[in-house]
């Protein structure tokens, strides 16, 4: 579907799709050495899409469609005792730390921004967005004086963060606010909309500049670089933005007076072959990372607009990325429900051509030491014989590897094993061992039922498998209890379109319910 992109840079063939066999380092044409990048950890705790990642000095926070946030210590990536944080009623879209890391803010489809204490994990405050529309993005200023929340109905709310008081509101007409970032001076912020516009605001909620159609089909994320360039009476910032047009763009924003701002496109980066969903600058502004629908993570030299790495480990869309402000770490989150942690080390062991792709063959994981790269396929029936051997070793059954290999047991064969075949064909004499193996197979079958659910079987509100699907006036199907609660609390607005529902009548979707039933039966028999 997507064509291969190859370009010439400084006389070299520049190919972002080349594979490499291990951690790599890169150099620019000036000879500056860049970091080596390696996958060190995979976090596998969320039960739905990972929507956002955020670092503080000592913590990493992630949020998900499973309605929770999880918080990790960045020294060992163990969850804090109070994690997960469960306070939102629906999918959590975005999260951000206060400057000192004392507080974590998160926003959700439930139309709230929740402020959490990072000392106890308790809820400090709940900010209800004006109009009770789903909140898609929130951002804290670097001085932690203000918080901005943007919603599906195009409304913006500016909050005084210390007092949690609503200061001002504004509206972006006919668009959803999906991106927001404060400037490093904390006096300006940029928003991006589903219509593709970038808008620069001051703290009085006045629009200083509007960049129409910055991204065709819509903006998905924007982020200011941490540095400020000052010259005479002018102040200049750098901003990165990405969108549905599969592009990552770097902009120059020049502010020459209280009312004059100029925005200029500096670079358009085309290192990814599908919509780019997230982007983030490193703490020093030298690197820029992005995640895409094409399942890749790209790392650029932000100053020279040169692609350094293409990382390929996620199995679904990469929805989130973040740099640590104190450690050489990158976190990337995905719709495959995982968060990968990458380390940037000093490049002192050799140099390779820019644009190399990196594997994840030696990655660790935080989920009982399992390797996500070896068996992260959707169904157990997809496992190869090698996957089978790795699973046995990890479960403490390495003594069975030779027997399974001799009989060519793969994932499909595993799911069909019985006590009789274990005894007569694999010659496993121990009754206890046979029983243990069968229990483990049953657990795998159960996990298969709970994962890989077709999206149309999930309620758009709860993101859970529907039991009693009903059709609402907007034409979408929802879990009955979820849409009834939504209508009761959201003043009859559609969760999908945010338009008023003409009627609250709900019609049972018998066809969908039967399809879900057939799918569950098929999965249980797999």
Short mmCIF file of N, CA, C and O in Angstrom, two decimals, residues 382-481:
data_model
loop_
_atom_site.label_atom_id
_atom_site.label_comp_id
_atom_site.label_asym_id
_atom_site.label_seq_id
_atom_site.Cartn_x
_atom_site.Cartn_y
_atom_site.Cartn_z
N UNK A 382 -0.69 -19.21 16.24
CA UNK A 382 0.31 -18.67 15.33
C UNK A 382 1.74 -19.00 15.75
O UNK A 382 2.69 -18.72 15.01
N UNK A 383 1.92 -19.57 16.94
CA UNK A 383 3.27 -19.84 17.42
C UNK A 383 3.99 -20.84 16.53
O UNK A 383 3.42 -21.84 16.08
N UNK A 384 5.27 -20.60 16.33
CA UNK A 384 6.12 -21.55 15.61
C UNK A 384 6.68 -22.56 16.60
O UNK A 384 6.49 -22.46 17.81
N UNK A 385 7.41 -23.56 16.08
CA UNK A 385 8.05 -24.54 16.96
C UNK A 385 9.07 -23.86 17.86
O UNK A 385 9.25 -24.25 19.02
N UNK A 386 9.75 -22.85 17.33
CA UNK A 386 10.73 -22.12 18.15
C UNK A 386 10.04 -21.34 19.26
O UNK A 386 10.51 -21.31 20.40
N UNK A 387 8.90 -20.72 18.93
CA UNK A 387 8.12 -20.04 19.96
C UNK A 387 7.72 -21.03 21.05
O UNK A 387 7.74 -20.72 22.25
N UNK A 388 7.35 -22.22 20.61
CA UNK A 388 6.92 -23.26 21.54
C UNK A 388 8.05 -23.61 22.51
O UNK A 388 7.85 -23.74 23.73
N UNK A 389 9.26 -23.76 21.98
CA UNK A 389 10.41 -24.11 22.81
C UNK A 389 10.72 -23.01 23.82
O UNK A 389 10.99 -23.28 25.00
N UNK A 390 10.66 -21.75 23.37
CA UNK A 390 10.92 -20.64 24.28
C UNK A 390 9.90 -20.59 25.41
O UNK A 390 10.23 -20.35 26.57
N UNK A 391 8.64 -20.85 25.08
CA UNK A 391 7.58 -20.84 26.09
C UNK A 391 7.82 -21.92 27.14
O UNK A 391 7.67 -21.68 28.34
N UNK A 392 8.20 -23.10 26.71
CA UNK A 392 8.46 -24.19 27.65
C UNK A 392 9.59 -23.83 28.60
O UNK A 392 9.51 -24.08 29.82
N UNK A 393 10.65 -23.26 28.06
CA UNK A 393 11.79 -22.89 28.90
C UNK A 393 11.37 -21.85 29.94
O UNK A 393 11.71 -21.95 31.12
N UNK A 394 10.62 -20.83 29.50
CA UNK A 394 10.21 -19.77 30.40
C UNK A 394 9.26 -20.25 31.48
O UNK A 394 9.21 -19.69 32.58
N UNK A 395 8.51 -21.31 31.19
CA UNK A 395 7.57 -21.85 32.18
C UNK A 395 8.21 -22.92 33.05
O UNK A 395 7.54 -23.60 33.82
N UNK A 396 9.53 -23.09 32.93
CA UNK A 396 10.23 -24.07 33.76
C UNK A 396 10.07 -25.50 33.28
O UNK A 396 10.26 -26.45 34.05
N UNK A 397 9.73 -25.68 32.00
CA UNK A 397 9.51 -27.01 31.42
C UNK A 397 10.52 -27.28 30.31
O UNK A 397 10.21 -27.93 29.31
N UNK A 398 11.74 -26.79 30.52
CA UNK A 398 12.76 -26.96 29.49
C UNK A 398 13.06 -28.41 29.17
O UNK A 398 13.51 -28.74 28.06
N UNK A 399 12.79 -29.34 30.11
CA UNK A 399 13.04 -30.76 29.87
C UNK A 399 12.15 -31.36 28.81
O UNK A 399 12.42 -32.46 28.31
N UNK A 400 11.08 -30.63 28.44
CA UNK A 400 10.16 -31.14 27.42
C UNK A 400 10.48 -30.63 26.02
O UNK A 400 9.84 -31.04 25.05
N UNK A 401 11.45 -29.73 25.91
CA UNK A 401 11.75 -29.11 24.62
C UNK A 401 12.08 -30.16 23.56
O UNK A 401 11.56 -30.13 22.44
N UNK A 402 12.96 -31.12 23.90
CA UNK A 402 13.37 -32.12 22.91
C UNK A 402 12.18 -32.97 22.46
O UNK A 402 12.06 -33.30 21.26
N UNK A 403 11.31 -33.33 23.38
CA UNK A 403 10.13 -34.13 23.02
C UNK A 403 9.22 -33.37 22.07
O UNK A 403 8.72 -33.92 21.09
N UNK A 404 9.02 -32.08 22.38
CA UNK A 404 8.13 -31.27 21.54
C UNK A 404 8.74 -31.04 20.16
O UNK A 404 8.03 -31.07 19.15
N UNK A 405 10.04 -30.82 20.11
CA UNK A 405 10.69 -30.62 18.82
C UNK A 405 10.68 -31.89 17.98
O UNK A 405 10.47 -31.84 16.76
N UNK A 406 10.88 -33.02 18.63
CA UNK A 406 10.88 -34.29 17.90
C UNK A 406 9.53 -34.59 17.28
O UNK A 406 9.43 -35.27 16.26
N UNK A 407 8.47 -34.06 17.90
CA UNK A 407 7.12 -34.29 17.39
C UNK A 407 6.56 -33.07 16.65
O UNK A 407 5.36 -33.03 16.36
N UNK A 408 7.43 -32.10 16.37
CA UNK A 408 7.03 -30.91 15.60
C UNK A 408 5.81 -30.21 16.18
O UNK A 408 4.87 -29.84 15.47
N UNK A 409 5.83 -30.00 17.51
CA UNK A 409 4.70 -29.35 18.18
C UNK A 409 4.83 -27.84 18.04
O UNK A 409 5.79 -27.24 18.53
N UNK A 410 3.87 -27.21 17.37
CA UNK A 410 3.81 -25.76 17.30
C UNK A 410 2.58 -25.29 18.07
O UNK A 410 1.99 -26.06 18.84
N UNK A 411 2.17 -24.03 17.90
CA UNK A 411 1.04 -23.51 18.65
C UNK A 411 -0.26 -24.23 18.39
O UNK A 411 -1.03 -24.53 19.31
N UNK A 412 -0.51 -24.55 17.13
CA UNK A 412 -1.75 -25.25 16.78
C UNK A 412 -1.79 -26.63 17.42
O UNK A 412 -2.82 -27.05 17.98
N UNK A 413 -0.68 -27.35 17.35
CA UNK A 413 -0.61 -28.68 17.95
C UNK A 413 -0.75 -28.60 19.47
O UNK A 413 -1.38 -29.46 20.10
N UNK A 414 -0.17 -27.56 20.06
CA UNK A 414 -0.25 -27.40 21.52
C UNK A 414 -1.69 -27.31 21.99
O UNK A 414 -2.09 -27.96 22.98
N UNK A 415 -2.50 -26.51 21.30
CA UNK A 415 -3.89 -26.32 21.71
C UNK A 415 -4.72 -27.59 21.56
O UNK A 415 -5.79 -27.70 22.15
N UNK A 416 -4.24 -28.55 20.78
CA UNK A 416 -4.97 -29.79 20.58
C UNK A 416 -4.51 -30.94 21.46
O UNK A 416 -5.03 -32.06 21.35
N UNK A 417 -3.55 -30.70 22.35
CA UNK A 417 -3.02 -31.77 23.20
C UNK A 417 -4.06 -32.23 24.22
O UNK A 417 -4.84 -31.44 24.75
N UNK A 418 -4.04 -33.53 24.50
CA UNK A 418 -4.90 -34.13 25.53
C UNK A 418 -4.04 -34.97 26.46
O UNK A 418 -2.85 -35.20 26.20
N UNK A 419 -4.64 -35.45 27.54
CA UNK A 419 -3.91 -36.32 28.46
C UNK A 419 -3.42 -37.57 27.74
O UNK A 419 -2.32 -38.06 27.99
N UNK A 420 -4.26 -38.06 26.83
CA UNK A 420 -3.91 -39.29 26.12
C UNK A 420 -2.71 -39.07 25.20
O UNK A 420 -1.78 -39.89 25.16
N UNK A 421 -2.72 -37.96 24.43
CA UNK A 421 -1.59 -37.72 23.51
C UNK A 421 -0.32 -37.41 24.28
O UNK A 421 0.78 -37.80 23.85
N UNK A 422 -0.43 -36.73 25.39
CA UNK A 422 0.75 -36.44 26.21
C UNK A 422 1.39 -37.74 26.72
O UNK A 422 2.62 -37.86 26.77
N UNK A 423 0.54 -38.72 27.05
CA UNK A 423 1.07 -39.98 27.59
C UNK A 423 1.52 -40.93 26.50
O UNK A 423 2.62 -41.48 26.55
N UNK A 424 0.70 -41.11 25.46
CA UNK A 424 0.98 -42.14 24.47
C UNK A 424 1.93 -41.68 23.36
O UNK A 424 2.71 -42.48 22.84
N UNK A 425 1.86 -40.42 22.97
CA UNK A 425 2.67 -39.95 21.85
C UNK A 425 3.91 -39.18 22.29
O UNK A 425 4.98 -39.30 21.70
N UNK A 426 3.78 -38.35 23.33
CA UNK A 426 4.93 -37.61 23.82
C UNK A 426 5.64 -38.34 24.95
O UNK A 426 6.72 -37.93 25.38
N UNK A 427 5.00 -39.41 25.45
CA UNK A 427 5.60 -40.26 26.48
C UNK A 427 5.99 -39.48 27.73
O UNK A 427 7.08 -39.65 28.28
N UNK A 428 5.10 -38.61 28.16
CA UNK A 428 5.28 -37.90 29.43
C UNK A 428 4.63 -38.74 30.51
O UNK A 428 3.40 -38.82 30.62
N UNK A 429 5.42 -39.40 31.32
CA UNK A 429 4.92 -40.40 32.26
C UNK A 429 4.33 -39.77 33.51
O UNK A 429 3.42 -40.34 34.12
N UNK A 430 4.84 -38.63 33.93
CA UNK A 430 4.37 -38.03 35.18
C UNK A 430 2.96 -37.47 35.02
O UNK A 430 2.71 -36.60 34.18
N UNK A 431 2.03 -37.97 35.84
CA UNK A 431 0.65 -37.49 35.81
C UNK A 431 0.59 -36.02 36.20
O UNK A 431 -0.16 -35.23 35.61
N UNK A 432 1.37 -35.65 37.22
CA UNK A 432 1.37 -34.26 37.66
C UNK A 432 1.85 -33.31 36.57
O UNK A 432 1.31 -32.22 36.39
N UNK A 433 2.89 -33.73 35.83
CA UNK A 433 3.43 -32.90 34.77
C UNK A 433 2.42 -32.75 33.63
O UNK A 433 2.25 -31.67 33.07
N UNK A 434 1.73 -33.86 33.31
CA UNK A 434 0.70 -33.78 32.26
C UNK A 434 -0.42 -32.83 32.67
O UNK A 434 -0.89 -32.02 31.87
N UNK A 435 -0.84 -32.94 33.93
CA UNK A 435 -1.93 -32.07 34.41
C UNK A 435 -1.50 -30.60 34.42
O UNK A 435 -2.28 -29.71 34.05
N UNK A 436 -0.26 -30.35 34.84
CA UNK A 436 0.24 -28.98 34.87
C UNK A 436 0.27 -28.39 33.46
O UNK A 436 -0.14 -27.23 33.23
N UNK A 437 0.74 -29.17 32.51
CA UNK A 437 0.84 -28.70 31.13
C UNK A 437 -0.54 -28.39 30.56
O UNK A 437 -0.73 -27.37 29.89
N UNK A 438 -1.51 -29.24 30.85
CA UNK A 438 -2.85 -28.99 30.34
C UNK A 438 -3.48 -27.76 30.97
O UNK A 438 -4.23 -27.02 30.31
N UNK A 439 -3.20 -27.52 32.26
CA UNK A 439 -3.71 -26.30 32.90
C UNK A 439 -3.13 -25.06 32.23
O UNK A 439 -3.82 -24.07 32.01
N UNK A 440 -1.86 -25.13 31.90
CA UNK A 440 -1.22 -24.01 31.23
C UNK A 440 -1.80 -23.78 29.84
O UNK A 440 -1.97 -22.63 29.40
N UNK A 441 -2.14 -24.86 29.15
CA UNK A 441 -2.77 -24.74 27.83
C UNK A 441 -4.14 -24.07 27.96
O UNK A 441 -4.52 -23.21 27.14
N UNK A 442 -4.89 -24.44 28.99
CA UNK A 442 -6.20 -23.83 29.21
C UNK A 442 -6.07 -22.33 29.49
O UNK A 442 -6.90 -21.53 29.06
N UNK A 443 -5.02 -21.96 30.23
CA UNK A 443 -4.79 -20.55 30.50
C UNK A 443 -4.48 -19.79 29.20
O UNK A 443 -4.94 -18.67 29.00
N UNK A 444 -3.70 -20.42 28.34
CA UNK A 444 -3.40 -19.79 27.05
C UNK A 444 -4.67 -19.60 26.22
O UNK A 444 -4.85 -18.57 25.56
N UNK A 445 -5.55 -20.60 26.24
CA UNK A 445 -6.80 -20.48 25.50
C UNK A 445 -7.64 -19.32 26.05
O UNK A 445 -8.23 -18.55 25.30
N UNK A 446 -7.67 -19.21 27.38
CA UNK A 446 -8.43 -18.14 28.01
C UNK A 446 -7.87 -16.78 27.63
O UNK A 446 -8.61 -15.84 27.34
N UNK A 447 -6.53 -16.66 27.63
CA UNK A 447 -5.90 -15.40 27.25
C UNK A 447 -6.20 -15.06 25.80
O UNK A 447 -6.38 -13.90 25.45
N UNK A 448 -6.28 -16.07 24.95
CA UNK A 448 -6.58 -15.83 23.53
C UNK A 448 -7.97 -15.27 23.36
O UNK A 448 -8.22 -14.44 22.49
N UNK A 449 -8.91 -15.73 24.20
CA UNK A 449 -10.27 -15.22 24.12
C UNK A 449 -10.31 -13.76 24.51
O UNK A 449 -11.05 -12.95 23.95
N UNK A 450 -9.47 -13.39 25.52
CA UNK A 450 -9.50 -12.03 26.05
C UNK A 450 -8.72 -11.04 25.21
O UNK A 450 -8.78 -9.85 25.44
N UNK A 451 -7.91 -11.52 24.29
CA UNK A 451 -7.10 -10.61 23.48
C UNK A 451 -7.46 -10.75 22.02
O UNK A 451 -8.09 -11.70 21.60
N UNK A 452 -7.05 -9.77 21.24
CA UNK A 452 -7.30 -9.81 19.81
C UNK A 452 -8.77 -9.70 19.45
O UNK A 452 -9.21 -10.23 18.43
N UNK A 453 -9.55 -9.01 20.28
CA UNK A 453 -10.99 -8.88 20.02
C UNK A 453 -11.19 -7.93 18.83
O UNK A 453 -10.64 -6.83 18.82
N UNK A 454 -11.98 -8.32 17.83
CA UNK A 454 -12.27 -7.41 16.73
C UNK A 454 -12.82 -6.08 17.25
O UNK A 454 -13.65 -6.06 18.16
N UNK A 455 -12.37 -4.99 16.68
CA UNK A 455 -12.72 -3.67 17.20
C UNK A 455 -14.22 -3.43 17.20
O UNK A 455 -14.75 -2.74 18.08
N UNK A 456 -14.91 -3.98 16.20
CA UNK A 456 -16.35 -3.74 16.12
C UNK A 456 -17.13 -4.44 17.24
O UNK A 456 -18.31 -4.17 17.45
N UNK A 457 -16.46 -5.34 17.97
CA UNK A 457 -17.10 -6.02 19.10
C UNK A 457 -16.89 -5.27 20.40
O UNK A 457 -17.43 -5.66 21.44
N UNK A 458 -16.09 -4.21 20.38
CA UNK A 458 -15.79 -3.44 21.58
C UNK A 458 -16.70 -2.23 21.67
O UNK A 458 -16.93 -1.54 20.68
N UNK A 459 -17.20 -1.96 22.86
CA UNK A 459 -18.01 -0.76 23.08
C UNK A 459 -17.13 0.47 22.91
O UNK A 459 -16.05 0.55 23.52
N UNK A 460 -17.52 1.45 22.11
CA UNK A 460 -16.68 2.64 21.91
C UNK A 460 -16.44 3.43 23.20
O UNK A 460 -15.48 4.18 23.29
N UNK A 461 -17.30 3.26 24.18
CA UNK A 461 -17.16 4.00 25.44
C UNK A 461 -16.23 3.28 26.40
O UNK A 461 -15.27 3.86 26.91
N UNK A 462 -16.49 2.01 26.66
CA UNK A 462 -15.71 1.27 27.65
C UNK A 462 -14.52 0.55 27.07
O UNK A 462 -13.61 0.15 27.81
N UNK A 463 -14.51 0.35 25.74
CA UNK A 463 -13.48 -0.45 25.05
C UNK A 463 -13.43 -1.87 25.60
O UNK A 463 -12.36 -2.48 25.67
N UNK A 464 -14.57 -2.40 26.00
CA UNK A 464 -14.68 -3.77 26.46
C UNK A 464 -15.65 -4.54 25.56
O UNK A 464 -16.50 -3.96 24.88
N UNK A 465 -15.49 -5.86 25.54
CA UNK A 465 -16.36 -6.72 24.72
C UNK A 465 -17.81 -6.53 25.15
O UNK A 465 -18.14 -6.63 26.33
N UNK A 466 -18.66 -6.25 24.17
CA UNK A 466 -20.07 -5.98 24.49
C UNK A 466 -20.84 -7.25 24.82
O UNK A 466 -20.66 -8.28 24.18
N UNK A 467 -21.70 -7.16 25.82
CA UNK A 467 -22.59 -8.25 26.20
C UNK A 467 -24.01 -8.00 25.73
O UNK A 467 -24.70 -8.91 25.30
N UNK A 468 -24.46 -6.75 25.84
CA UNK A 468 -25.80 -6.37 25.39
C UNK A 468 -25.69 -5.16 24.47
O UNK A 468 -26.02 -4.03 24.84
N UNK A 469 -25.23 -5.37 23.23
CA UNK A 469 -25.06 -4.23 22.32
C UNK A 469 -26.39 -3.63 21.89
O UNK A 469 -27.36 -4.36 21.62
N UNK A 470 -26.44 -2.31 21.86
CA UNK A 470 -27.63 -1.60 21.41
C UNK A 470 -27.22 -0.51 20.43
O UNK A 470 -26.08 -0.01 20.48
N UNK A 471 -28.14 -0.14 19.56
CA UNK A 471 -27.89 0.90 18.57
C UNK A 471 -28.51 2.20 19.08
O UNK A 471 -29.71 2.25 19.41
N UNK A 472 -27.70 3.26 19.14
CA UNK A 472 -28.19 4.57 19.57
C UNK A 472 -28.61 5.40 18.36
O UNK A 472 -28.42 4.99 17.21
N UNK A 473 -29.13 6.58 18.63
CA UNK A 473 -29.64 7.43 17.55
C UNK A 473 -28.55 7.92 16.62
O UNK A 473 -28.85 8.36 15.50
N UNK A 474 -27.29 7.86 17.04
CA UNK A 474 -26.20 8.28 16.16
C UNK A 474 -25.77 7.19 15.19
O UNK A 474 -24.86 7.38 14.38
N UNK A 475 -26.40 6.01 15.29
CA UNK A 475 -26.09 4.91 14.39
C UNK A 475 -25.00 3.98 14.87
O UNK A 475 -24.75 2.94 14.25
N UNK A 476 -24.36 4.28 16.00
CA UNK A 476 -23.30 3.45 16.55
C UNK A 476 -23.86 2.47 17.59
O UNK A 476 -24.89 2.73 18.22
N UNK A 477 -23.15 1.37 17.75
CA UNK A 477 -23.54 0.37 18.74
C UNK A 477 -22.70 0.52 20.00
O UNK A 477 -21.48 0.74 19.93
N UNK A 478 -23.34 0.37 21.15
CA UNK A 478 -22.70 0.52 22.45
C UNK A 478 -23.19 -0.58 23.39
O UNK A 478 -24.24 -1.20 23.18
N UNK A 479 -22.43 -0.81 24.46
CA UNK A 479 -22.92 -1.63 25.56
C UNK A 479 -24.07 -0.87 26.23
O UNK A 479 -23.94 0.33 26.53
N UNK A 480 -25.20 -1.54 26.46
CA UNK A 480 -26.40 -0.86 26.94
C UNK A 480 -26.12 -0.05 28.21
O UNK A 480 -26.48 1.13 28.30
N UNK A 481 -25.51 -0.68 29.19
CA UNK A 481 -25.27 0.01 30.46
C UNK A 481 -24.39 1.25 30.28
O UNK A 481 -24.63 2.29 30.91
#
